[in-house]
Amino acid sequence: MAGGGGESLLHARGEKRYRPARLCGHPGGHQGGRGVKIIFIRHGPTPGNLARRYIGSTDEPLAPGVLPGCPAPAAERVYVSPLLRCRQTAALLYPASAPVTVPDLRECDFGAFEYKSYEQLQNDPAYRAWMEDRTGTLAPPGGEDTAAFRRRCGRAFEEIVERCLADGVSSAAFVVHGGTIMAVMERFAETDSPRGFYDWQPENFGGWTACTTRELWRDRRVLTGVRKLGEGAADA
């Protein structure tokens, strides 16, 4: 989604390294070898993120010289959005993998609001109406409404989980967008207390780990054992 502020920059050898949260493992794992560990990682920062602009369908690269602060958790399969920033991030984090590109994991299309900041949009009546909409059915002019975006992401994620479970895949990483992660986690994550869409917003190179089993997915369609990247023991 929009923005990109608040991350910590580590400077080393003239490069910028992001460490919003250590990319570490999920100690709980899955049960009995019949499940799959899910790793969600938001792409690295782009120039538009750093300028706090709405970056949805805009296909810009990562900001120059920005690298993740630490390795990603191991993953048997890697899935990516088709947009360049996600493909570049996957290449940094999983250089030995051949990621599977999933078009429906792309970010929301912000239409007329693309690549604009809040400061540029705050006096636009169409923008104010969109921000005040609580139904998720009002789209930006020429863009995608939030409800449709969430359905798209949820449907794509369901299909991938079912494929992974059928194939016996033990771990799958999703190198995608903040909005994509938020949409999936809001719908499928099971937590002790309810969380809304914006409660799942990750930093650049940040994200979540979770898991599900064949039985849980068949009966309830949920992800359990949710942890923020960096919490718990590191991956083997």
mmCIF file of C-alpha atoms in Angstrom:
data_model
loop_
_atom_site.group_PDB
_atom_site.id
_atom_site.type_symbol
_atom_site.label_atom_id
_atom_site.label_comp_id
_atom_site.label_asym_id
_atom_site.label_seq_id
_atom_site.Cartn_x
_atom_site.Cartn_y
_atom_site.Cartn_z
ATOM 1 C CA MET A 1 0.000 0.000 0.000
ATOM 2 C CA ALA A 2 1.103 3.596 0.407
ATOM 3 C CA GLY A 3 4.060 4.957 2.234
ATOM 4 C CA GLY A 4 7.395 3.656 3.368
ATOM 5 C CA GLY A 5 8.435 5.752 6.342
ATOM 6 C CA GLY A 6 9.643 4.631 9.741
ATOM 7 C CA GLU A 7 12.083 1.922 8.672
ATOM 8 C CA SER A 8 15.538 1.792 10.193
ATOM 9 C CA LEU A 9 18.423 2.279 7.766
ATOM 10 C CA LEU A 10 21.763 0.663 8.490
ATOM 11 C CA HIS A 11 24.667 2.063 6.488
ATOM 12 C CA ALA A 12 27.481 -0.324 5.602
ATOM 13 C CA ARG A 13 30.071 0.098 2.835
ATOM 14 C CA GLY A 14 27.936 2.849 1.320
ATOM 15 C CA GLU A 15 24.875 0.613 1.034
ATOM 16 C CA LYS A 16 21.549 0.996 2.789
ATOM 17 C CA ARG A 17 20.446 -2.082 4.689
ATOM 18 C CA TYR A 18 16.932 -2.340 6.085
ATOM 19 C CA ARG A 19 16.314 -4.120 9.333
ATOM 20 C CA PRO A 20 12.680 -3.468 10.343
ATOM 21 C CA ALA A 21 12.552 -6.988 11.755
ATOM 22 C CA ARG A 22 15.038 -9.822 11.513
ATOM 23 C CA LEU A 23 13.967 -12.261 8.831
ATOM 24 C CA CYS A 24 13.889 -15.295 11.051
ATOM 25 C CA GLY A 25 12.004 -18.521 11.365
ATOM 26 C CA HIS A 26 8.760 -19.763 12.729
ATOM 27 C CA PRO A 27 9.605 -22.052 15.666
ATOM 28 C CA GLY A 28 6.208 -23.672 15.859
ATOM 29 C CA GLY A 29 6.447 -25.329 12.473
ATOM 30 C CA HIS A 30 3.558 -27.453 11.296
ATOM 31 C CA GLN A 31 2.110 -30.629 12.673
ATOM 32 C CA GLY A 32 3.041 -34.145 11.691
ATOM 33 C CA GLY A 33 4.551 -33.235 8.336
ATOM 34 C CA ARG A 34 1.061 -32.720 6.916
ATOM 35 C CA GLY A 35 1.120 -28.956 6.774
ATOM 36 C CA VAL A 36 2.908 -26.011 5.289
ATOM 37 C CA LYS A 37 4.762 -23.081 6.802
ATOM 38 C CA ILE A 38 3.837 -19.764 5.199
ATOM 39 C CA ILE A 39 6.295 -16.858 5.013
ATOM 40 C CA PHE A 40 5.060 -13.415 4.001
ATOM 41 C CA ILE A 41 7.673 -10.809 3.074
ATOM 42 C CA ARG A 42 6.929 -7.336 1.806
ATOM 43 C CA HIS A 43 9.170 -6.116 -0.995
ATOM 44 C CA GLY A 44 12.030 -3.732 -0.295
ATOM 45 C CA PRO A 45 11.541 0.035 -0.485
ATOM 46 C CA THR A 46 11.104 1.853 -3.777
ATOM 47 C CA PRO A 47 11.646 5.561 -4.435
ATOM 48 C CA GLY A 48 7.881 6.038 -4.211
ATOM 49 C CA ASN A 49 7.716 4.243 -0.856
ATOM 50 C CA LEU A 50 10.451 6.472 0.513
ATOM 51 C CA ALA A 51 8.515 9.525 -0.667
ATOM 52 C CA ARG A 52 5.351 8.120 0.958
ATOM 53 C CA ARG A 53 3.387 7.914 -2.281
ATOM 54 C CA TYR A 54 0.612 5.488 -3.234
ATOM 55 C CA ILE A 55 2.397 2.744 -5.155
ATOM 56 C CA GLY A 56 0.042 0.139 -6.554
ATOM 57 C CA SER A 57 0.157 -0.643 -10.264
ATOM 58 C CA THR A 58 3.189 1.604 -10.767
ATOM 59 C CA ASP A 59 5.985 -0.788 -11.739
ATOM 60 C CA GLU A 60 9.053 0.897 -10.322
ATOM 61 C CA PRO A 61 12.255 -0.843 -9.148
ATOM 62 C CA LEU A 62 13.717 -0.971 -5.673
ATOM 63 C CA ALA A 63 15.492 2.146 -4.465
ATOM 64 C CA PRO A 64 19.194 2.112 -5.418
ATOM 65 C CA GLY A 65 21.592 0.492 -2.965
ATOM 66 C CA VAL A 66 18.937 -0.803 -0.546
ATOM 67 C CA LEU A 67 19.462 -4.355 0.722
ATOM 68 C CA PRO A 68 17.787 -6.552 3.371
ATOM 69 C CA GLY A 69 19.520 -6.530 6.733
ATOM 70 C CA CYS A 70 19.583 -10.304 7.157
ATOM 71 C CA PRO A 71 18.684 -13.560 5.376
ATOM 72 C CA ALA A 72 15.143 -14.722 4.697
ATOM 73 C CA PRO A 73 13.721 -17.925 6.190
ATOM 74 C CA ALA A 74 14.267 -20.977 4.026
ATOM 75 C CA ALA A 75 11.411 -21.812 1.660
ATOM 76 C CA GLU A 76 10.777 -24.803 -0.563
ATOM 77 C CA ARG A 77 8.710 -22.691 -2.958
ATOM 78 C CA VAL A 78 8.689 -18.948 -3.595
ATOM 79 C CA TYR A 79 5.703 -17.050 -4.995
ATOM 80 C CA VAL A 80 5.915 -13.459 -6.215
ATOM 81 C CA SER A 81 3.803 -10.650 -7.572
ATOM 82 C CA PRO A 82 4.623 -9.872 -11.209
ATOM 83 C CA LEU A 83 5.691 -6.323 -10.325
ATOM 84 C CA LEU A 84 9.395 -5.559 -10.552
ATOM 85 C CA ARG A 85 9.900 -4.554 -6.923
ATOM 86 C CA CYS A 86 8.755 -7.982 -5.740
ATOM 87 C CA ARG A 87 10.757 -9.890 -8.329
ATOM 88 C CA GLN A 88 13.880 -7.934 -7.412
ATOM 89 C CA THR A 89 13.307 -8.571 -3.707
ATOM 90 C CA ALA A 90 12.830 -12.296 -4.307
ATOM 91 C CA ALA A 91 16.091 -12.370 -6.262
ATOM 92 C CA LEU A 92 17.872 -10.771 -3.295
ATOM 93 C CA LEU A 93 16.321 -13.031 -0.662
ATOM 94 C CA TYR A 94 16.051 -16.305 -2.589
ATOM 95 C CA PRO A 95 18.779 -16.187 -5.267
ATOM 96 C CA ALA A 96 18.799 -19.965 -5.764
ATOM 97 C CA SER A 97 15.027 -20.230 -6.253
ATOM 98 C CA ALA A 98 12.909 -19.988 -9.386
ATOM 99 C CA PRO A 99 9.925 -17.966 -8.126
ATOM 100 C CA VAL A 100 6.419 -18.639 -9.376
ATOM 101 C CA THR A 101 4.777 -15.432 -10.610
ATOM 102 C CA VAL A 102 1.130 -15.041 -9.580
ATOM 103 C CA PRO A 103 -0.630 -12.079 -11.253
ATOM 104 C CA ASP A 104 -3.448 -11.931 -8.688
ATOM 105 C CA LEU A 105 -0.960 -11.281 -5.872
ATOM 106 C CA ARG A 106 -0.215 -7.819 -7.305
ATOM 107 C CA GLU A 107 -0.931 -4.674 -5.290
ATOM 108 C CA CYS A 108 -4.182 -2.729 -5.494
ATOM 109 C CA ASP A 109 -4.489 -0.355 -8.451
ATOM 110 C CA PHE A 110 -4.924 3.148 -7.020
ATOM 111 C CA GLY A 111 -6.033 4.630 -10.340
ATOM 112 C CA ALA A 112 -5.923 8.435 -10.344
ATOM 113 C CA PHE A 113 -4.207 8.382 -6.930
ATOM 114 C CA GLU A 114 -1.192 6.408 -8.197
ATOM 115 C CA TYR A 115 2.193 7.872 -7.313
ATOM 116 C CA LYS A 116 0.676 10.739 -5.390
ATOM 117 C CA SER A 117 1.166 11.532 -1.715
ATOM 118 C CA TYR A 118 -1.389 12.393 0.933
ATOM 119 C CA GLU A 119 -0.254 16.007 0.763
ATOM 120 C CA GLN A 120 -1.056 16.098 -2.950
ATOM 121 C CA LEU A 121 -4.444 14.423 -2.531
ATOM 122 C CA GLN A 122 -5.830 15.703 0.764
ATOM 123 C CA ASN A 123 -8.004 18.412 -0.818
ATOM 124 C CA ASP A 124 -9.325 16.204 -3.626
ATOM 125 C CA PRO A 125 -13.045 15.408 -2.993
ATOM 126 C CA ALA A 126 -12.718 12.009 -4.696
ATOM 127 C CA TYR A 127 -9.804 11.124 -2.439
ATOM 128 C CA ARG A 128 -11.618 12.245 0.702
ATOM 129 C CA ALA A 129 -14.663 10.171 -0.265
ATOM 130 C CA TRP A 130 -12.455 7.135 -0.870
ATOM 131 C CA MET A 131 -10.707 7.551 2.478
ATOM 132 C CA GLU A 132 -14.029 7.892 4.309
ATOM 133 C CA ASP A 133 -15.628 4.859 2.631
ATOM 134 C CA ARG A 134 -16.070 2.027 5.138
ATOM 135 C CA THR A 135 -17.617 -0.488 2.754
ATOM 136 C CA GLY A 136 -14.516 -1.028 0.622
ATOM 137 C CA THR A 137 -16.642 -0.755 -2.516
ATOM 138 C CA LEU A 138 -15.679 2.766 -3.594
ATOM 139 C CA ALA A 139 -12.779 2.624 -6.037
ATOM 140 C CA PRO A 140 -10.341 5.432 -6.801
ATOM 141 C CA PRO A 141 -11.166 6.978 -10.190
ATOM 142 C CA GLY A 142 -9.905 4.475 -12.752
ATOM 143 C CA GLY A 143 -8.699 2.115 -10.019
ATOM 144 C CA GLU A 144 -9.690 -0.974 -8.038
ATOM 145 C CA ASP A 145 -11.977 -1.026 -5.022
ATOM 146 C CA THR A 146 -10.618 -2.482 -1.804
ATOM 147 C CA ALA A 147 -13.221 -5.231 -1.518
ATOM 148 C CA ALA A 148 -12.415 -6.543 -4.998
ATOM 149 C CA PHE A 149 -8.695 -6.344 -4.240
ATOM 150 C CA ARG A 150 -9.097 -8.373 -1.045
ATOM 151 C CA ARG A 151 -11.183 -11.017 -2.813
ATOM 152 C CA ARG A 152 -8.596 -11.311 -5.570
ATOM 153 C CA CYS A 153 -5.706 -11.784 -3.160
ATOM 154 C CA GLY A 154 -7.637 -14.212 -0.974
ATOM 155 C CA ARG A 155 -8.663 -16.362 -3.917
ATOM 156 C CA ALA A 156 -5.093 -16.551 -5.254
ATOM 157 C CA PHE A 157 -3.710 -17.418 -1.816
ATOM 158 C CA GLU A 158 -6.282 -20.175 -1.285
ATOM 159 C CA GLU A 159 -5.358 -21.801 -4.577
ATOM 160 C CA ILE A 160 -1.651 -21.726 -3.733
ATOM 161 C CA VAL A 161 -2.114 -23.206 -0.250
ATOM 162 C CA GLU A 162 -4.237 -26.012 -1.645
ATOM 163 C CA ARG A 163 -1.583 -26.751 -4.268
ATOM 164 C CA CYS A 164 1.198 -26.749 -1.666
ATOM 165 C CA LEU A 165 -0.717 -29.094 0.629
ATOM 166 C CA ALA A 166 -1.531 -31.430 -2.255
ATOM 167 C CA ASP A 167 2.127 -31.497 -3.336
ATOM 168 C CA GLY A 168 3.475 -31.988 0.199
ATOM 169 C CA VAL A 169 5.381 -28.689 0.175
ATOM 170 C CA SER A 170 6.777 -27.954 3.643
ATOM 171 C CA SER A 171 7.309 -24.178 3.308
ATOM 172 C CA ALA A 172 6.266 -21.441 0.919
ATOM 173 C CA ALA A 173 7.412 -17.819 0.812
ATOM 174 C CA PHE A 174 5.288 -15.021 -0.615
ATOM 175 C CA VAL A 175 7.361 -12.011 -1.669
ATOM 176 C CA VAL A 176 4.575 -9.572 -2.329
ATOM 177 C CA HIS A 177 3.109 -6.187 -1.387
ATOM 178 C CA GLY A 178 2.023 -4.708 1.910
ATOM 179 C CA GLY A 179 -1.600 -4.579 0.797
ATOM 180 C CA THR A 180 -1.518 -8.180 -0.411
ATOM 181 C CA ILE A 181 -0.188 -9.383 2.927
ATOM 182 C CA MET A 182 -2.764 -7.317 4.808
ATOM 183 C CA ALA A 183 -5.627 -8.708 2.737
ATOM 184 C CA VAL A 184 -4.554 -12.329 3.228
ATOM 185 C CA MET A 185 -3.790 -12.036 6.932
ATOM 186 C CA GLU A 186 -7.037 -10.226 7.715
ATOM 187 C CA ARG A 187 -9.004 -13.028 6.085
ATOM 188 C CA PHE A 188 -7.113 -16.160 7.131
ATOM 189 C CA ALA A 189 -4.993 -15.468 10.245
ATOM 190 C CA GLU A 190 -6.328 -16.887 13.511
ATOM 191 C CA THR A 191 -5.189 -14.830 16.507
ATOM 192 C CA ASP A 192 -6.137 -14.454 20.176
ATOM 193 C CA SER A 193 -7.784 -11.096 19.523
ATOM 194 C CA PRO A 194 -9.379 -9.751 16.330
ATOM 195 C CA ARG A 195 -7.175 -7.736 13.994
ATOM 196 C CA GLY A 196 -8.268 -5.507 11.163
ATOM 197 C CA PHE A 197 -6.761 -4.907 7.745
ATOM 198 C CA TYR A 198 -4.378 -2.155 8.844
ATOM 199 C CA ASP A 199 -3.173 -4.106 11.880
ATOM 200 C CA TRP A 200 -1.282 -6.378 9.476
ATOM 201 C CA GLN A 201 0.664 -3.644 7.678
ATOM 202 C CA PRO A 202 4.338 -4.708 7.414
ATOM 203 C CA GLU A 203 7.435 -2.602 6.896
ATOM 204 C CA ASN A 204 9.571 -3.017 3.796
ATOM 205 C CA PHE A 205 11.391 -6.362 4.055
ATOM 206 C CA GLY A 206 9.136 -7.155 7.038
ATOM 207 C CA GLY A 207 6.249 -9.574 7.292
ATOM 208 C CA TRP A 208 4.778 -12.568 9.083
ATOM 209 C CA THR A 209 5.090 -16.318 9.382
ATOM 210 C CA ALA A 210 2.254 -18.751 10.022
ATOM 211 C CA CYS A 211 1.290 -22.326 9.273
ATOM 212 C CA THR A 212 -1.642 -24.539 8.451
ATOM 213 C CA THR A 213 -2.282 -28.252 8.142
ATOM 214 C CA ARG A 214 -4.375 -30.240 5.722
ATOM 215 C CA GLU A 215 -7.019 -30.720 8.407
ATOM 216 C CA LEU A 216 -7.116 -27.069 9.473
ATOM 217 C CA TRP A 217 -7.312 -25.853 5.912
ATOM 218 C CA ARG A 218 -9.967 -28.357 4.921
ATOM 219 C CA ASP A 219 -12.169 -27.664 7.941
ATOM 220 C CA ARG A 220 -11.619 -23.986 8.755
ATOM 221 C CA ARG A 221 -9.416 -22.256 6.176
ATOM 222 C CA VAL A 222 -7.150 -20.664 8.808
ATOM 223 C CA LEU A 223 -3.499 -19.869 9.421
ATOM 224 C CA THR A 224 -2.258 -20.473 12.964
ATOM 225 C CA GLY A 225 0.923 -19.869 14.952
ATOM 226 C CA VAL A 226 1.200 -16.354 13.558
ATOM 227 C CA ARG A 227 4.442 -14.547 14.330
ATOM 228 C CA LYS A 228 6.017 -11.358 13.129
ATOM 229 C CA LEU A 229 9.269 -11.936 11.284
ATOM 230 C CA GLY A 230 12.039 -11.763 13.852
ATOM 231 C CA GLU A 231 10.088 -13.324 16.740
ATOM 232 C CA GLY A 232 11.158 -16.749 17.965
ATOM 233 C CA ALA A 233 14.025 -18.999 16.989
ATOM 234 C CA ALA A 234 15.847 -18.643 13.712
ATOM 235 C CA ASP A 235 15.311 -20.977 10.796
ATOM 236 C CA ALA A 236 17.497 -23.969 10.341
#
